[in-house]
């Protein structure tokens, strides 16, 4: 009886550990990643995944209104559909990161496949936007065997989040409230300006939430930094405007 209990407990423990290794925001067992920025400055970072989409330019307008620079983890397939939008993101001074070519789930996939997906997105971003990202975010936050090696080979640092907005299922008020509650120095928010590989996805709740969140956090004394900036101990150097 005791033996059975221990076995069940250890299996449950192993399963929980495996799930954490694959999905935990601060897990680094399968692949190294960052999930929060420096706590030495009153700064937060907005990151947007799955774009570019048909709504990304609306989001750029909101960010521009407050002189906020953000990080966009884009998918190669969406860049191929909307290359002009991806170029606008860069031209507006935002950072572009790699979010794979086709937004697959990586659990139970081969190391070779994972490497191909990361490399294909690097090449697409280079071809259409003219830069090679140094940051990467795994689709669905899933880490898997071989991902760490692929990141290393491609010179990519993986960035998770300290707060996920659940913006694919919550309304704008709930998203804004959730993000507001999670505000602290070094916070990295994960929101979306796309929805996997969908055309014309509805990302309006996220954009409306950001419209409320930015002025509120500015009032509370926070600056906004890109993911690369907030991961650096050195404060960002800006020529003008708000951080
Ligand atoms: Zn995604």
Short mmCIF file of C-alpha atoms and ligand atoms in Angstrom, two decimals:
data_model
loop_
_atom_site.label_atom_id
_atom_site.label_comp_id
_atom_site.label_asym_id
_atom_site.label_seq_id
_atom_site.Cartn_x
_atom_site.Cartn_y
_atom_site.Cartn_z
CA UNK A 1 0.00 0.00 0.00
CA UNK A 2 2.76 2.36 1.06
CA UNK A 3 4.77 1.29 -2.00
CA UNK A 4 1.82 1.96 -4.29
CA UNK A 5 1.29 5.38 -2.72
CA UNK A 6 4.94 6.29 -3.15
CA UNK A 7 4.93 5.11 -6.75
CA UNK A 8 1.81 7.11 -7.52
CA UNK A 9 3.29 10.15 -5.81
CA UNK A 10 6.58 9.87 -7.65
CA UNK A 11 4.82 9.43 -11.00
CA UNK A 12 2.66 12.46 -10.25
CA UNK A 13 5.79 14.36 -9.24
CA UNK A 14 7.62 13.39 -12.41
CA UNK A 15 4.64 14.34 -14.55
CA UNK A 16 4.35 17.71 -12.84
CA UNK A 17 8.06 18.32 -13.30
CA UNK A 18 7.87 17.38 -16.98
CA UNK A 19 4.90 19.69 -17.49
CA UNK A 20 6.80 22.49 -15.77
CA UNK A 21 9.89 21.88 -17.92
CA UNK A 22 7.77 22.14 -21.07
CA UNK A 23 5.38 24.97 -20.16
CA UNK A 24 6.63 26.75 -17.01
CA UNK A 25 7.42 30.37 -17.74
CA UNK A 26 10.65 30.31 -15.76
CA UNK A 27 11.68 26.71 -16.54
CA UNK A 28 15.08 26.34 -18.18
CA UNK A 29 15.54 22.56 -18.19
CA UNK A 30 14.84 21.99 -21.89
CA UNK A 31 15.98 25.38 -23.18
CA UNK A 32 17.30 28.48 -21.44
CA UNK A 33 14.94 31.45 -21.35
CA UNK A 34 14.35 34.73 -19.58
CA UNK A 35 10.97 35.65 -18.15
CA UNK A 36 11.43 38.96 -16.35
CA UNK A 37 13.53 42.04 -16.85
CA UNK A 38 15.74 44.03 -14.52
CA UNK A 39 14.13 45.11 -11.28
CA UNK A 40 16.50 48.07 -10.93
CA UNK A 41 14.33 50.42 -13.02
CA UNK A 42 10.62 51.26 -12.89
CA UNK A 43 10.14 49.84 -16.37
CA UNK A 44 7.86 47.28 -17.98
CA UNK A 45 7.90 45.70 -21.42
CA UNK A 46 5.02 45.04 -23.81
CA UNK A 47 5.49 42.10 -26.17
CA UNK A 48 3.08 41.06 -28.93
CA UNK A 49 3.07 37.61 -30.49
CA UNK A 50 1.75 35.98 -33.68
CA UNK A 51 1.83 39.04 -35.93
CA UNK A 52 2.00 40.76 -38.17
CA UNK A 53 -1.75 40.88 -38.82
CA UNK A 54 -4.21 43.19 -40.51
CA UNK A 55 -4.64 44.97 -37.13
CA UNK A 56 -0.98 45.55 -36.31
CA UNK A 57 -0.96 49.08 -37.76
CA UNK A 58 -3.82 50.07 -35.41
CA UNK A 59 -1.70 48.90 -32.51
CA UNK A 60 1.30 50.85 -33.80
CA UNK A 61 -0.86 54.00 -33.72
CA UNK A 62 -1.69 53.41 -30.06
CA UNK A 63 1.95 52.79 -29.12
CA UNK A 64 3.09 55.82 -31.11
CA UNK A 65 0.60 58.06 -29.31
CA UNK A 66 2.44 57.37 -26.05
CA UNK A 67 5.93 57.01 -27.57
CA UNK A 68 6.05 53.43 -26.34
CA UNK A 69 8.51 50.99 -27.91
CA UNK A 70 7.51 47.32 -27.80
CA UNK A 71 8.71 43.93 -29.02
CA UNK A 72 6.89 41.94 -31.69
CA UNK A 73 7.51 38.19 -31.84
CA UNK A 74 6.48 37.56 -35.43
CA UNK A 75 5.82 34.42 -37.45
CA UNK A 76 7.55 34.03 -40.81
CA UNK A 77 4.34 32.87 -42.49
CA UNK A 78 2.53 36.04 -41.42
CA UNK A 79 5.42 38.23 -42.55
CA UNK A 80 5.19 36.61 -45.99
CA UNK A 81 1.48 37.51 -46.07
CA UNK A 82 2.00 41.09 -44.81
CA UNK A 83 5.62 42.09 -45.41
CA UNK A 84 4.79 45.80 -45.51
CA UNK A 85 3.27 45.64 -42.03
CA UNK A 86 6.34 43.89 -40.64
CA UNK A 87 8.53 46.59 -42.17
CA UNK A 88 6.34 49.31 -40.58
CA UNK A 89 6.85 47.72 -37.17
CA UNK A 90 10.61 48.00 -37.53
CA UNK A 91 10.44 51.49 -39.07
CA UNK A 92 8.41 52.70 -36.05
CA UNK A 93 11.34 51.75 -33.81
CA UNK A 94 10.02 48.53 -32.32
CA UNK A 95 11.96 45.33 -31.83
CA UNK A 96 11.22 42.21 -33.87
CA UNK A 97 11.73 38.74 -32.46
CA UNK A 98 11.40 35.23 -33.88
CA UNK A 99 8.15 33.32 -33.17
CA UNK A 100 8.87 30.51 -35.69
CA UNK A 101 7.80 30.19 -39.31
CA UNK A 102 4.46 28.39 -38.88
CA UNK A 103 3.61 28.60 -35.16
CA UNK A 104 3.66 24.83 -34.49
CA UNK A 105 3.46 23.00 -31.17
CA UNK A 106 6.95 21.66 -30.54
CA UNK A 107 6.15 18.95 -28.01
CA UNK A 108 6.99 15.49 -29.40
CA UNK A 109 8.61 17.00 -32.51
CA UNK A 110 12.19 16.28 -33.57
CA UNK A 111 15.13 18.52 -32.79
CA UNK A 112 15.69 18.83 -36.54
CA UNK A 113 12.15 20.08 -37.09
CA UNK A 114 12.47 22.62 -34.26
CA UNK A 115 15.72 23.93 -35.70
CA UNK A 116 14.17 24.21 -39.17
CA UNK A 117 11.21 26.23 -37.87
CA UNK A 118 13.45 28.67 -36.00
CA UNK A 119 15.91 29.00 -38.86
CA UNK A 120 13.16 29.48 -41.47
CA UNK A 121 11.74 32.40 -39.48
CA UNK A 122 15.21 33.95 -39.10
CA UNK A 123 15.62 33.75 -42.87
CA UNK A 124 12.14 35.13 -43.61
CA UNK A 125 12.65 38.09 -41.27
CA UNK A 126 16.05 38.75 -42.81
CA UNK A 127 14.62 38.57 -46.34
CA UNK A 128 11.54 40.75 -45.82
CA UNK A 129 12.51 43.04 -42.93
CA UNK A 130 16.26 43.16 -43.29
CA UNK A 131 17.29 42.26 -39.75
CA UNK A 132 18.22 39.06 -37.93
CA UNK A 133 16.43 38.77 -34.55
CA UNK A 134 18.32 37.97 -31.37
CA UNK A 135 15.19 37.18 -29.36
CA UNK A 136 12.84 34.24 -29.72
CA UNK A 137 9.58 33.18 -28.11
CA UNK A 138 8.39 29.57 -28.39
CA UNK A 139 4.81 29.14 -29.67
CA UNK A 140 2.42 28.32 -26.80
CA UNK A 141 5.42 28.75 -24.50
CA UNK A 142 6.32 25.11 -25.17
CA UNK A 143 9.97 24.08 -24.75
CA UNK A 144 11.19 20.73 -26.09
CA UNK A 145 14.31 18.63 -26.59
CA UNK A 146 16.66 20.24 -29.08
CA UNK A 147 15.25 23.74 -28.65
CA UNK A 148 18.15 24.90 -26.50
CA UNK A 149 20.65 23.73 -29.12
CA UNK A 150 18.71 25.40 -31.96
CA UNK A 151 18.59 28.68 -30.01
CA UNK A 152 22.32 28.52 -29.38
CA UNK A 153 23.15 27.73 -33.01
CA UNK A 154 21.00 30.62 -34.25
CA UNK A 155 22.15 33.09 -31.60
CA UNK A 156 18.67 33.45 -30.11
CA UNK A 157 17.77 34.28 -26.53
CA UNK A 158 14.36 32.93 -25.52
CA UNK A 159 12.02 35.32 -23.73
CA UNK A 160 8.91 34.17 -21.89
CA UNK A 161 6.80 36.55 -19.78
CA UNK A 162 5.96 37.51 -16.20
CA UNK A 163 2.29 38.19 -17.14
CA UNK A 164 0.28 36.63 -19.95
CA UNK A 165 -2.74 38.73 -20.92
CA UNK A 166 -5.04 35.81 -21.89
CA UNK A 167 -6.11 38.28 -24.58
CA UNK A 168 -7.38 35.53 -26.89
CA UNK A 169 -10.26 34.82 -24.51
CA UNK A 170 -10.77 37.79 -22.16
CA UNK A 171 -12.45 41.12 -22.87
CA UNK A 172 -10.44 44.33 -22.93
CA UNK A 173 -11.33 45.40 -19.35
CA UNK A 174 -10.31 42.07 -17.90
CA UNK A 175 -7.06 42.04 -19.89
CA UNK A 176 -6.19 45.57 -18.75
CA UNK A 177 -7.04 44.74 -15.12
CA UNK A 178 -4.95 41.58 -15.20
CA UNK A 179 -1.95 43.41 -16.65
CA UNK A 180 -2.36 46.35 -14.28
CA UNK A 181 -2.32 44.02 -11.28
CA UNK A 182 0.89 42.38 -12.51
CA UNK A 183 2.75 45.69 -13.00
CA UNK A 184 6.13 45.86 -11.29
CA UNK A 185 9.68 46.74 -12.22
CA UNK A 186 10.90 44.27 -14.84
CA UNK A 187 7.44 42.98 -15.83
CA UNK A 188 7.24 41.48 -19.30
CA UNK A 189 3.73 41.27 -20.74
CA UNK A 190 2.72 38.74 -23.39
CA UNK A 191 -0.13 39.97 -25.60
CA UNK A 192 -1.05 39.27 -29.23
CA UNK A 193 -1.41 41.28 -32.44
CA UNK A 194 -2.14 38.07 -34.37
CA UNK A 195 -3.65 34.64 -33.79
CA UNK A 196 -1.30 31.88 -34.88
CA UNK A 197 -1.50 31.79 -38.70
CA UNK A 198 -5.04 33.19 -39.04
CA UNK A 199 -5.87 35.85 -41.58
CA UNK A 200 -7.67 38.92 -40.19
CA UNK A 201 -7.75 37.68 -36.56
CA UNK A 202 -9.76 39.64 -34.01
CA UNK A 203 -7.15 41.18 -31.74
CA UNK A 204 -9.30 44.20 -30.88
CA UNK A 205 -9.59 43.30 -27.13
CA UNK A 206 -5.79 43.37 -26.80
CA UNK A 207 -5.52 46.73 -28.57
CA UNK A 208 -8.29 48.25 -26.46
CA UNK A 209 -6.65 46.90 -23.31
CA UNK A 210 -3.31 48.46 -24.27
CA UNK A 211 -5.06 51.80 -24.83
CA UNK A 212 -6.11 51.77 -21.16
CA UNK A 213 -3.05 50.14 -19.71
CA UNK A 214 -0.36 52.45 -21.10
CA UNK A 215 -1.63 55.76 -19.65
CA UNK A 216 -2.42 54.06 -16.35
CA UNK A 217 1.10 52.66 -16.00
CA UNK A 218 2.65 55.97 -17.06
CA UNK A 219 0.62 57.64 -14.29
CA UNK A 220 2.02 55.09 -11.86
CA UNK A 221 5.55 56.08 -12.88
CA UNK A 222 6.51 53.25 -15.22
CA UNK A 223 8.54 53.58 -18.40
CA UNK A 224 8.24 51.17 -21.29
CA UNK A 225 11.22 49.32 -22.75
CA UNK A 226 11.66 46.73 -25.47
CA UNK A 227 12.41 43.18 -24.33
CA UNK A 228 16.12 43.54 -25.15
CA UNK A 229 16.26 46.77 -23.19
CA UNK A 230 14.49 45.49 -20.09
CA UNK A 231 16.71 42.39 -20.02
CA UNK A 232 19.79 44.62 -19.91
CA UNK A 233 21.15 45.97 -16.63
CA UNK A 234 22.09 49.18 -18.45
CA UNK A 235 19.28 51.71 -18.96
CA UNK A 236 18.27 52.29 -22.58
CA UNK A 237 19.74 55.28 -24.39
CA UNK A 238 17.00 57.24 -26.14
CA UNK A 239 17.48 60.36 -28.22
CA UNK A 240 14.11 61.81 -27.28
CA UNK A 241 10.67 60.99 -26.00
CA UNK A 242 9.45 58.70 -23.29
CA UNK A 243 11.28 55.48 -22.47
ZN1 LIG B 1 2.14 32.53 -30.45
#
